[in-house]
Amino acid sequence: MRKTYFFIALFLFLGAIYMNVKGRESDSFSVQQAGFLPKAEAFSKSEAKSLIVTDTLNWKLLGAIKFVKKTTKDYPEGVMYPIINSTLKTKNKKRIAMSGFIVPIDNTTYALSKNVFAACFFCGQAGPETIMGIKFRGGTPKLKTDQYVTLEGNFRINENDVEDWIYHIEDAVIVKGK
């Protein structure tokens, strides 16, 4: 069985090299040009749009955050507000992919967490930057606690509402880990 996978991988690799050498008119080469992926025209407009991921986030980047204590009418003793770094601000409202563990909030609401439920920020040891609120495209799929998934969706930052998540992924679809 391993030999079969090896030969398939070798065939694809050699095919990519052949296509790259054959098509030297341009300096760029993609697996789509080599015929490994279908062309965008093979998908409907909405399907093709969902295949385009402009960025992939990671928990280390989301963790590069600072907080400042501010007093408000609702919190006269002060509350910590996030200061989002400029790199994350450029990704706001853009399509991203993000992996993590599913954490149930209630029967219909879930969050994506850097850690499993037992070690998420509700239980200490981590901060609110280690979790993202999820709003799924269509209905909420059937999910299990601590299920590891990769989601694709629109990234949204929240810097002003301390009653809400700092990070959100909206119009989310599970692309890996179903």
PDB file of C-alpha atoms in Angstrom:
ATOM      1  CA  MET A   1       0.000   0.000   0.000  1.00  0.00           C
ATOM      2  CA  ARG A   2       2.849   2.392   0.848  1.00  0.00           C
ATOM      3  CA  LYS A   3       4.452   1.717  -2.531  1.00  0.00           C
ATOM      4  CA  THR A   4       1.236   2.775  -4.252  1.00  0.00           C
ATOM      5  CA  TYR A   5       1.167   6.092  -2.381  1.00  0.00           C
ATOM      6  CA  PHE A   6       4.847   6.608  -3.084  1.00  0.00           C
ATOM      7  CA  PHE A   7       4.377   6.100  -6.824  1.00  0.00           C
ATOM      8  CA  ILE A   8       1.318   8.367  -6.914  1.00  0.00           C
ATOM      9  CA  ALA A   9       3.280  11.108  -5.124  1.00  0.00           C
ATOM     10  CA  LEU A  10       6.262  10.562  -7.435  1.00  0.00           C
ATOM     11  CA  PHE A  11       4.017  10.734 -10.497  1.00  0.00           C
ATOM     12  CA  LEU A  12       2.417  13.992  -9.309  1.00  0.00           C
ATOM     13  CA  PHE A  13       5.819  15.495  -8.488  1.00  0.00           C
ATOM     14  CA  LEU A  14       7.322  14.559 -11.863  1.00  0.00           C
ATOM     15  CA  GLY A  15       4.204  15.808 -13.625  1.00  0.00           C
ATOM     16  CA  ALA A  16       4.551  19.154 -11.854  1.00  0.00           C
ATOM     17  CA  ILE A  17       8.202  19.417 -12.904  1.00  0.00           C
ATOM     18  CA  TYR A  18       7.322  18.516 -16.503  1.00  0.00           C
ATOM     19  CA  MET A  19       4.528  21.091 -16.634  1.00  0.00           C
ATOM     20  CA  ASN A  20       6.812  23.719 -15.111  1.00  0.00           C
ATOM     21  CA  VAL A  21       9.601  23.087 -17.617  1.00  0.00           C
ATOM     22  CA  LYS A  22       7.168  22.827 -20.530  1.00  0.00           C
ATOM     23  CA  GLY A  23       5.424  26.091 -19.678  1.00  0.00           C
ATOM     24  CA  ARG A  24       8.472  28.309 -19.068  1.00  0.00           C
ATOM     25  CA  GLU A  25       6.785  31.310 -20.685  1.00  0.00           C
ATOM     26  CA  SER A  26       5.877  32.506 -17.202  1.00  0.00           C
ATOM     27  CA  ASP A  27       7.958  32.313 -14.084  1.00  0.00           C
ATOM     28  CA  SER A  28       5.024  31.246 -11.949  1.00  0.00           C
ATOM     29  CA  PHE A  29       3.585  27.769 -11.652  1.00  0.00           C
ATOM     30  CA  SER A  30       0.660  26.415  -9.717  1.00  0.00           C
ATOM     31  CA  VAL A  31      -0.740  22.985  -9.075  1.00  0.00           C
ATOM     32  CA  GLN A  32      -3.906  24.178 -10.793  1.00  0.00           C
ATOM     33  CA  GLN A  33      -1.891  24.756 -13.994  1.00  0.00           C
ATOM     34  CA  ALA A  34      -0.535  21.222 -13.723  1.00  0.00           C
ATOM     35  CA  GLY A  35      -4.085  19.911 -13.648  1.00  0.00           C
ATOM     36  CA  PHE A  36      -4.046  18.700 -10.043  1.00  0.00           C
ATOM     37  CA  LEU A  37      -6.916  20.966  -9.027  1.00  0.00           C
ATOM     38  CA  PRO A  38     -10.037  21.837 -10.982  1.00  0.00           C
ATOM     39  CA  LYS A  39     -10.187  25.281 -12.489  1.00  0.00           C
ATOM     40  CA  ALA A  40     -12.310  27.897 -10.722  1.00  0.00           C
ATOM     41  CA  GLU A  41     -14.855  27.728 -13.584  1.00  0.00           C
ATOM     42  CA  ALA A  42     -15.748  24.186 -12.430  1.00  0.00           C
ATOM     43  CA  PHE A  43     -17.403  25.685  -9.322  1.00  0.00           C
ATOM     44  CA  SER A  44     -20.409  27.939  -8.917  1.00  0.00           C
ATOM     45  CA  LYS A  45     -19.626  31.539  -8.028  1.00  0.00           C
ATOM     46  CA  SER A  46     -20.468  31.032  -4.327  1.00  0.00           C
ATOM     47  CA  GLU A  47     -18.464  27.780  -4.143  1.00  0.00           C
ATOM     48  CA  ALA A  48     -15.460  29.396  -5.820  1.00  0.00           C
ATOM     49  CA  LYS A  49     -15.648  32.335  -3.391  1.00  0.00           C
ATOM     50  CA  SER A  50     -15.603  29.970  -0.410  1.00  0.00           C
ATOM     51  CA  LEU A  51     -12.483  28.245  -1.795  1.00  0.00           C
ATOM     52  CA  ILE A  52     -10.483  31.473  -1.727  1.00  0.00           C
ATOM     53  CA  VAL A  53      -8.688  31.881   1.584  1.00  0.00           C
ATOM     54  CA  THR A  54      -6.648  35.045   1.684  1.00  0.00           C
ATOM     55  CA  ASP A  55      -4.959  34.361   4.996  1.00  0.00           C
ATOM     56  CA  THR A  56      -4.445  31.723   7.624  1.00  0.00           C
ATOM     57  CA  LEU A  57      -4.317  32.796  11.236  1.00  0.00           C
ATOM     58  CA  ASN A  58      -2.600  31.034  14.101  1.00  0.00           C
ATOM     59  CA  TRP A  59      -2.898  31.223  17.861  1.00  0.00           C
ATOM     60  CA  LYS A  60       0.537  32.752  18.292  1.00  0.00           C
ATOM     61  CA  LEU A  61      -0.493  35.753  16.184  1.00  0.00           C
ATOM     62  CA  LEU A  62      -3.817  36.053  18.028  1.00  0.00           C
ATOM     63  CA  GLY A  63      -1.917  35.912  21.319  1.00  0.00           C
ATOM     64  CA  ALA A  64       0.234  38.918  20.374  1.00  0.00           C
ATOM     65  CA  ILE A  65      -2.187  41.274  22.092  1.00  0.00           C
ATOM     66  CA  LYS A  66      -1.959  43.834  24.870  1.00  0.00           C
ATOM     67  CA  PHE A  67      -4.575  45.066  27.295  1.00  0.00           C
ATOM     68  CA  VAL A  68      -5.212  48.468  28.846  1.00  0.00           C
ATOM     69  CA  LYS A  69      -7.390  49.117  31.893  1.00  0.00           C
ATOM     70  CA  LYS A  70     -10.202  51.639  31.292  1.00  0.00           C
ATOM     71  CA  THR A  71     -13.001  52.817  33.523  1.00  0.00           C
ATOM     72  CA  THR A  72     -16.502  53.016  32.057  1.00  0.00           C
ATOM     73  CA  LYS A  73     -19.994  53.780  33.288  1.00  0.00           C
ATOM     74  CA  ASP A  74     -20.689  50.035  33.587  1.00  0.00           C
ATOM     75  CA  TYR A  75     -17.258  49.284  35.084  1.00  0.00           C
ATOM     76  CA  PRO A  76     -16.221  52.206  37.342  1.00  0.00           C
ATOM     77  CA  GLU A  77     -13.502  50.038  38.921  1.00  0.00           C
ATOM     78  CA  GLY A  78     -12.024  49.472  35.459  1.00  0.00           C
ATOM     79  CA  VAL A  79     -11.971  46.676  32.930  1.00  0.00           C
ATOM     80  CA  MET A  80      -9.273  45.398  30.564  1.00  0.00           C
ATOM     81  CA  TYR A  81      -9.742  46.413  26.911  1.00  0.00           C
ATOM     82  CA  PRO A  82      -7.743  44.708  24.158  1.00  0.00           C
ATOM     83  CA  ILE A  83      -5.238  46.579  22.013  1.00  0.00           C
ATOM     84  CA  ILE A  84      -5.075  44.702  18.733  1.00  0.00           C
ATOM     85  CA  ASN A  85      -1.764  44.697  16.881  1.00  0.00           C
ATOM     86  CA  SER A  86      -1.555  46.211  13.399  1.00  0.00           C
ATOM     87  CA  THR A  87      -0.969  42.846  11.688  1.00  0.00           C
ATOM     88  CA  LEU A  88      -4.289  41.525  12.970  1.00  0.00           C
ATOM     89  CA  LYS A  89      -6.063  44.762  12.105  1.00  0.00           C
ATOM     90  CA  THR A  90      -5.106  44.264   8.443  1.00  0.00           C
ATOM     91  CA  LYS A  91      -6.803  40.844   8.528  1.00  0.00           C
ATOM     92  CA  ASN A  92     -10.080  42.223   9.937  1.00  0.00           C
ATOM     93  CA  LYS A  93     -13.090  41.426   7.719  1.00  0.00           C
ATOM     94  CA  LYS A  94     -10.975  39.192   5.466  1.00  0.00           C
ATOM     95  CA  ARG A  95     -11.450  35.513   4.699  1.00  0.00           C
ATOM     96  CA  ILE A  96      -9.186  33.351   6.850  1.00  0.00           C
ATOM     97  CA  ALA A  97      -8.649  29.760   7.919  1.00  0.00           C
ATOM     98  CA  MET A  98      -8.164  28.858  11.563  1.00  0.00           C
ATOM     99  CA  SER A  99      -7.723  25.574  13.435  1.00  0.00           C
ATOM    100  CA  GLY A 100      -8.615  24.776  17.013  1.00  0.00           C
ATOM    101  CA  PHE A 101     -10.788  22.843  19.426  1.00  0.00           C
ATOM    102  CA  ILE A 102     -14.571  23.164  19.580  1.00  0.00           C
ATOM    103  CA  VAL A 103     -15.797  24.417  22.961  1.00  0.00           C
ATOM    104  CA  PRO A 104     -19.559  24.504  23.621  1.00  0.00           C
ATOM    105  CA  ILE A 105     -20.898  27.695  25.148  1.00  0.00           C
ATOM    106  CA  ASP A 106     -24.533  26.546  25.275  1.00  0.00           C
ATOM    107  CA  ASN A 107     -26.749  24.195  23.239  1.00  0.00           C
ATOM    108  CA  THR A 108     -26.486  26.273  20.067  1.00  0.00           C
ATOM    109  CA  THR A 109     -23.346  28.387  20.476  1.00  0.00           C
ATOM    110  CA  TYR A 110     -19.760  27.230  20.068  1.00  0.00           C
ATOM    111  CA  ALA A 111     -16.328  28.783  20.196  1.00  0.00           C
ATOM    112  CA  LEU A 112     -13.011  27.798  18.650  1.00  0.00           C
ATOM    113  CA  SER A 113     -10.286  27.454  21.271  1.00  0.00           C
ATOM    114  CA  LYS A 114      -6.521  27.141  21.277  1.00  0.00           C
ATOM    115  CA  ASN A 115      -6.907  24.618  24.104  1.00  0.00           C
ATOM    116  CA  VAL A 116      -9.198  21.720  24.911  1.00  0.00           C
ATOM    117  CA  PHE A 117     -12.210  22.469  27.099  1.00  0.00           C
ATOM    118  CA  ALA A 118     -10.462  21.461  30.342  1.00  0.00           C
ATOM    119  CA  ALA A 119      -7.664  23.988  29.704  1.00  0.00           C
ATOM    120  CA  CYS A 120      -9.573  26.800  27.983  1.00  0.00           C
ATOM    121  CA  PHE A 121      -9.568  30.288  29.443  1.00  0.00           C
ATOM    122  CA  PHE A 122     -12.788  29.674  31.417  1.00  0.00           C
ATOM    123  CA  CYS A 123     -10.780  27.299  33.612  1.00  0.00           C
ATOM    124  CA  GLY A 124      -7.768  29.578  34.164  1.00  0.00           C
ATOM    125  CA  GLN A 125      -4.299  29.253  32.604  1.00  0.00           C
ATOM    126  CA  ALA A 126      -5.199  31.146  29.398  1.00  0.00           C
ATOM    127  CA  GLY A 127      -6.587  34.508  28.341  1.00  0.00           C
ATOM    128  CA  PRO A 128      -9.575  35.604  26.256  1.00  0.00           C
ATOM    129  CA  GLU A 129      -7.290  35.870  23.204  1.00  0.00           C
ATOM    130  CA  THR A 130      -7.189  32.050  23.067  1.00  0.00           C
ATOM    131  CA  ILE A 131     -10.793  31.711  21.915  1.00  0.00           C
ATOM    132  CA  MET A 132     -12.910  32.858  18.956  1.00  0.00           C
ATOM    133  CA  GLY A 133     -16.659  33.128  18.682  1.00  0.00           C
ATOM    134  CA  ILE A 134     -18.084  31.149  15.749  1.00  0.00           C
ATOM    135  CA  LYS A 135     -21.051  32.057  13.567  1.00  0.00           C
ATOM    136  CA  PHE A 136     -21.610  29.255  11.052  1.00  0.00           C
ATOM    137  CA  ARG A 137     -22.878  29.688   7.515  1.00  0.00           C
ATOM    138  CA  GLY A 138     -26.406  28.324   7.483  1.00  0.00           C
ATOM    139  CA  GLY A 139     -27.249  26.238  10.518  1.00  0.00           C
ATOM    140  CA  THR A 140     -24.932  25.071  13.262  1.00  0.00           C
ATOM    141  CA  PRO A 141     -23.484  21.655  12.392  1.00  0.00           C
ATOM    142  CA  LYS A 142     -23.395  18.780  14.854  1.00  0.00           C
ATOM    143  CA  LEU A 143     -20.186  19.200  16.861  1.00  0.00           C
ATOM    144  CA  LYS A 144     -18.447  17.432  19.724  1.00  0.00           C
ATOM    145  CA  THR A 145     -16.566  19.024  22.611  1.00  0.00           C
ATOM    146  CA  ASP A 146     -12.799  19.105  21.909  1.00  0.00           C
ATOM    147  CA  GLN A 147     -13.327  18.173  18.248  1.00  0.00           C
ATOM    148  CA  TYR A 148     -10.286  19.544  16.373  1.00  0.00           C
ATOM    149  CA  VAL A 149     -11.375  21.403  13.239  1.00  0.00           C
ATOM    150  CA  THR A 150     -10.165  23.881  10.686  1.00  0.00           C
ATOM    151  CA  LEU A 151     -12.687  26.592   9.923  1.00  0.00           C
ATOM    152  CA  GLU A 152     -12.779  28.988   7.036  1.00  0.00           C
ATOM    153  CA  GLY A 153     -14.685  32.229   7.391  1.00  0.00           C
ATOM    154  CA  ASN A 154     -14.576  35.983   7.760  1.00  0.00           C
ATOM    155  CA  PHE A 155     -12.380  37.244  10.587  1.00  0.00           C
ATOM    156  CA  ARG A 156     -13.771  40.005  12.776  1.00  0.00           C
ATOM    157  CA  ILE A 157     -12.070  41.872  15.603  1.00  0.00           C
ATOM    158  CA  ASN A 158     -13.881  43.344  18.600  1.00  0.00           C
ATOM    159  CA  GLU A 159     -11.977  46.027  20.497  1.00  0.00           C
ATOM    160  CA  ASN A 160     -14.863  47.837  22.164  1.00  0.00           C
ATOM    161  CA  ASP A 161     -17.413  45.435  23.666  1.00  0.00           C
ATOM    162  CA  VAL A 162     -15.885  43.725  26.712  1.00  0.00           C
ATOM    163  CA  GLU A 163     -19.015  41.546  27.003  1.00  0.00           C
ATOM    164  CA  ASP A 164     -18.198  39.855  23.680  1.00  0.00           C
ATOM    165  CA  TRP A 165     -15.307  37.787  22.270  1.00  0.00           C
ATOM    166  CA  ILE A 166     -12.243  39.678  21.070  1.00  0.00           C
ATOM    167  CA  TYR A 167     -12.074  37.528  17.924  1.00  0.00           C
ATOM    168  CA  HIS A 168     -14.830  36.116  15.750  1.00  0.00           C
ATOM    169  CA  ILE A 169     -15.042  33.902  12.708  1.00  0.00           C
ATOM    170  CA  GLU A 170     -18.263  34.532  10.788  1.00  0.00           C
ATOM    171  CA  ASP A 171     -19.837  32.802   7.802  1.00  0.00           C
ATOM    172  CA  ALA A 172     -17.749  29.837   8.979  1.00  0.00           C
ATOM    173  CA  VAL A 173     -17.580  26.439   7.330  1.00  0.00           C
ATOM    174  CA  ILE A 174     -15.680  23.394   8.540  1.00  0.00           C
ATOM    175  CA  VAL A 175     -13.040  22.556   5.945  1.00  0.00           C
ATOM    176  CA  LYS A 176     -11.212  19.885   7.934  1.00  0.00           C
ATOM    177  CA  GLY A 177     -12.113  17.662  10.873  1.00  0.00           C
ATOM    178  CA  LYS A 178     -15.792  16.975  10.164  1.00  0.00           C
TER     179      LYS A 178
END
